[in-house]
C-alpha cells in the first residue's frame, strides 16, 4: 500500500508525497497569515509521524505529535491570542526573547539528543535532537506570530535537507530545500507586516 516509487527521479512513497503536499500548503498559508494553515499542519504532522517512524527518525516522529498539540494551541492563538482576545498580529521578539529561545533550544537539544542516544536505535541521535529542539522553538515562535520564527526555520530546514538525504527521504529533502526558499519569503513578508507595511 505504501510501496516506494520514483517521481521526477526521486524515490518516494504515497505517504511521504501526501505529507509533502500538505506541508507545502501549510507553509504557503502561514506566509499569508491564514489560520487554516493550522488544520493542514495537524494533518501533515500526523502523516509525517508515520513516515518518520518508518525511517527510524524517532525524534522527528515524536515532534509530529508535539506539532499537532502546538498546532491546536497556535490556531487558537492566531484567532484569539491578541489584546482582549483579538487575532494576533505579527511582532518581533525582544533581545531577552532571543536569548531565552536560543538557551531553550540548546537545553532541549541536550535532553532530546541524550534520550535518543540512550533509548532508541536511531543512528543520528545528535542531529535529530538538535533539529527536533529547533523545530519546537520555530513552532512556538510561529504560534505567537514572531517574525524570528522564519530565521529559525531557515537554519533548521537547511540542516534537515542533509539529514533527509542521508536517510534516503529524497522527496522530503527536496521539500525542505523548498521550505528554505519559502521561509525567506515568509521572513520578508512578516518583517513588512511587523513594520506596518502592506
CSV table of C-alpha atoms in Angstrom, one decimal:
chain,number,residue,atom,x,y,z
A,1,UNK,CA,0.0,0.0,0.0
A,2,UNK,CA,2.9,2.4,0.8
A,3,UNK,CA,5.3,0.9,-1.7
A,4,UNK,CA,8.2,3.1,-2.9
A,5,UNK,CA,8.1,4.6,-6.4
A,6,UNK,CA,10.1,7.1,-8.4
A,7,UNK,CA,8.7,10.5,-9.1
A,8,UNK,CA,10.8,13.0,-11.1
A,9,UNK,CA,13.8,10.9,-10.4
A,10,UNK,CA,13.3,10.8,-6.7
A,11,UNK,CA,12.3,7.7,-4.6
A,12,UNK,CA,9.2,8.4,-2.5
A,13,UNK,CA,6.1,6.7,-1.1
A,14,UNK,CA,2.4,7.7,-1.3
A,15,UNK,CA,2.6,8.7,2.4
A,16,UNK,CA,5.7,10.8,2.0
A,17,UNK,CA,4.2,12.5,-1.1
A,18,UNK,CA,0.9,13.2,0.7
A,19,UNK,CA,2.7,14.7,3.7
A,20,UNK,CA,4.8,16.8,1.3
A,21,UNK,CA,1.9,18.3,-0.4
A,22,UNK,CA,0.1,19.1,2.8
A,23,UNK,CA,3.2,20.7,4.2
A,24,UNK,CA,3.6,23.0,1.3
A,25,UNK,CA,0.0,24.1,1.6
A,26,UNK,CA,0.7,24.7,5.4
A,27,UNK,CA,3.7,27.0,4.7
A,28,UNK,CA,2.0,28.9,2.0
A,29,UNK,CA,-0.9,29.6,4.3
A,30,UNK,CA,1.5,30.5,7.2
A,31,UNK,CA,3.2,33.1,5.0
A,32,UNK,CA,-0.2,34.6,4.2
A,33,UNK,CA,-1.1,34.5,7.9
A,34,UNK,CA,-4.2,32.4,7.2
A,35,UNK,CA,-5.4,30.5,10.3
A,36,UNK,CA,-6.4,27.5,8.2
A,37,UNK,CA,-2.7,26.7,8.0
A,38,UNK,CA,-3.1,25.0,11.3
A,39,UNK,CA,-5.6,22.5,10.0
A,40,UNK,CA,-3.2,21.4,7.3
A,41,UNK,CA,-0.3,21.4,9.8
A,42,UNK,CA,-2.2,18.9,12.0
A,43,UNK,CA,-3.0,16.6,9.1
A,44,UNK,CA,0.5,16.8,7.6
A,45,UNK,CA,2.1,16.2,11.0
A,46,UNK,CA,0.1,13.0,11.5
A,47,UNK,CA,1.1,11.6,8.1
A,48,UNK,CA,4.8,12.6,8.6
A,49,UNK,CA,4.7,10.9,12.0
A,50,UNK,CA,4.2,7.6,10.2
A,51,UNK,CA,6.8,8.4,7.6
A,52,UNK,CA,9.4,9.2,10.2
A,53,UNK,CA,8.6,6.1,12.3
A,54,UNK,CA,9.3,4.0,9.2
A,55,UNK,CA,12.6,5.8,8.7
A,56,UNK,CA,13.6,5.4,12.4
A,57,UNK,CA,13.7,9.2,12.9
A,58,UNK,CA,12.1,8.9,16.3
A,59,UNK,CA,12.9,12.5,17.4
A,60,UNK,CA,11.1,13.8,14.3
A,61,UNK,CA,8.3,11.2,14.8
A,62,UNK,CA,7.7,12.4,18.4
A,63,UNK,CA,8.0,16.0,17.2
A,64,UNK,CA,5.0,15.5,14.9
A,65,UNK,CA,2.8,14.6,18.0
A,66,UNK,CA,4.0,17.8,19.7
A,67,UNK,CA,3.3,19.7,16.4
A,68,UNK,CA,-0.3,18.5,16.5
A,69,UNK,CA,-0.8,19.7,20.0
A,70,UNK,CA,1.0,23.0,19.4
A,71,UNK,CA,-1.0,23.5,16.2
A,72,UNK,CA,-4.2,23.4,18.1
A,73,UNK,CA,-2.8,26.0,20.5
A,74,UNK,CA,-1.4,28.1,17.6
A,75,UNK,CA,-4.7,28.0,15.8
A,76,UNK,CA,-6.4,29.4,19.0
A,77,UNK,CA,-3.6,32.0,19.4
A,78,UNK,CA,-3.9,33.3,15.9
A,79,UNK,CA,-7.6,33.7,16.3
A,80,UNK,CA,-7.9,34.9,19.9
A,81,UNK,CA,-4.3,35.4,21.4
A,82,UNK,CA,-4.1,39.2,20.9
A,83,UNK,CA,-5.3,42.1,23.1
A,84,UNK,CA,-8.8,41.3,24.5
A,85,UNK,CA,-9.0,38.0,22.6
A,86,UNK,CA,-8.4,39.7,19.2
A,87,UNK,CA,-6.4,38.0,16.5
A,88,UNK,CA,-2.7,38.1,16.9
A,89,UNK,CA,-0.6,40.5,14.8
A,90,UNK,CA,3.0,39.9,13.7
A,91,UNK,CA,5.6,41.3,16.1
A,92,UNK,CA,9.3,40.9,16.7
A,93,UNK,CA,11.0,39.1,19.6
A,94,UNK,CA,12.9,41.2,22.2
A,95,UNK,CA,16.6,40.6,22.9
A,96,UNK,CA,15.6,38.7,26.1
A,97,UNK,CA,13.2,36.6,24.0
A,98,UNK,CA,16.1,35.8,21.6
A,99,UNK,CA,18.4,34.8,24.4
A,100,UNK,CA,15.7,32.7,26.1
A,101,UNK,CA,14.9,31.0,22.8
A,102,UNK,CA,18.5,30.0,22.0
A,103,UNK,CA,19.1,28.8,25.6
A,104,UNK,CA,15.9,26.7,25.4
A,105,UNK,CA,17.0,25.3,22.0
A,106,UNK,CA,20.3,24.2,23.5
A,107,UNK,CA,18.8,22.7,26.6
A,108,UNK,CA,16.2,20.8,24.7
A,109,UNK,CA,18.9,19.6,22.3
A,110,UNK,CA,20.9,18.2,25.1
A,111,UNK,CA,17.9,16.4,26.7
A,112,UNK,CA,16.5,15.1,23.4
A,113,UNK,CA,19.8,14.0,22.0
A,114,UNK,CA,20.6,12.1,25.2
A,115,UNK,CA,17.2,10.4,25.2
A,116,UNK,CA,17.5,9.4,21.5
A,117,UNK,CA,21.1,8.1,22.0
A,118,UNK,CA,20.3,6.0,25.1
A,119,UNK,CA,16.7,4.9,24.5
A,120,UNK,CA,16.3,4.3,20.7
A,121,UNK,CA,18.1,2.6,17.9
A,122,UNK,CA,18.5,5.8,15.8
A,123,UNK,CA,21.8,6.2,14.0
A,124,UNK,CA,21.6,10.0,14.1
A,125,UNK,CA,20.7,11.0,17.7
A,126,UNK,CA,22.5,14.3,17.9
A,127,UNK,CA,21.4,16.0,14.6
A,128,UNK,CA,17.9,14.6,15.1
A,129,UNK,CA,17.8,16.0,18.7
A,130,UNK,CA,19.2,19.4,17.6
A,131,UNK,CA,16.7,19.8,14.8
A,132,UNK,CA,13.8,18.5,16.9
A,133,UNK,CA,14.6,21.1,19.5
A,134,UNK,CA,15.0,23.8,16.9
A,135,UNK,CA,11.7,22.9,15.3
A,136,UNK,CA,9.9,23.2,18.7
A,137,UNK,CA,11.3,26.7,19.0
A,138,UNK,CA,10.3,27.6,15.5
A,139,UNK,CA,6.8,26.3,16.1
A,140,UNK,CA,6.4,28.2,19.4
A,141,UNK,CA,7.5,31.5,17.7
A,142,UNK,CA,5.2,30.8,14.7
A,143,UNK,CA,2.3,30.2,17.1
A,144,UNK,CA,2.9,33.6,18.7
A,145,UNK,CA,3.4,35.3,15.2
A,146,UNK,CA,7.0,36.3,15.9
A,147,UNK,CA,9.0,37.4,12.8
A,148,UNK,CA,12.0,35.4,14.0
A,149,UNK,CA,10.3,32.1,13.5
A,150,UNK,CA,11.3,32.3,9.9
A,151,UNK,CA,15.0,32.6,10.8
A,152,UNK,CA,14.8,29.5,13.0
A,153,UNK,CA,13.1,27.6,10.2
A,154,UNK,CA,15.7,28.7,7.6
A,155,UNK,CA,18.5,27.3,9.8
A,156,UNK,CA,16.6,24.1,10.7
A,157,UNK,CA,15.4,23.4,7.2
A,158,UNK,CA,18.9,23.8,5.6
A,159,UNK,CA,20.2,21.1,8.1
A,160,UNK,CA,17.1,18.9,7.5
A,161,UNK,CA,18.0,18.8,3.8
A,162,UNK,CA,21.2,17.0,4.6
A,163,UNK,CA,19.6,14.7,7.2
A,164,UNK,CA,16.8,13.6,4.8
A,165,UNK,CA,19.3,12.9,2.0
A,166,UNK,CA,21.3,10.8,4.5
A,167,UNK,CA,18.1,8.9,5.4
A,168,UNK,CA,17.1,8.4,1.7
A,169,UNK,CA,14.0,10.6,2.1
A,170,UNK,CA,14.8,12.4,-1.1
A,171,UNK,CA,11.4,13.8,-1.8
A,172,UNK,CA,11.3,15.2,1.7
A,173,UNK,CA,14.8,16.7,1.2
A,174,UNK,CA,13.6,18.5,-1.9
A,175,UNK,CA,10.6,19.7,0.1
A,176,UNK,CA,12.8,21.1,2.9
A,177,UNK,CA,15.0,22.8,0.3
A,178,UNK,CA,11.8,24.5,-1.0
A,179,UNK,CA,11.0,25.3,2.6
A,180,UNK,CA,14.2,27.3,2.9
A,181,UNK,CA,13.2,29.4,0.0
A,182,UNK,CA,9.6,29.8,1.3
A,183,UNK,CA,10.9,30.7,4.7
A,184,UNK,CA,13.0,33.5,3.1
A,185,UNK,CA,9.8,34.8,1.5
A,186,UNK,CA,7.9,34.4,4.8
A,187,UNK,CA,10.5,36.3,6.7
A,188,UNK,CA,10.4,39.2,4.3
A,189,UNK,CA,6.6,39.3,4.3
A,190,UNK,CA,6.4,39.2,8.1
A,191,UNK,CA,9.0,41.9,8.5
A,192,UNK,CA,6.9,44.1,6.3
A,193,UNK,CA,3.8,43.2,8.4
A,194,UNK,CA,5.6,43.9,11.7
A,195,UNK,CA,6.6,47.3,10.2
A,196,UNK,CA,3.0,48.0,9.3
A,197,UNK,CA,3.7,47.9,5.5
A,198,UNK,CA,1.4,46.1,3.1
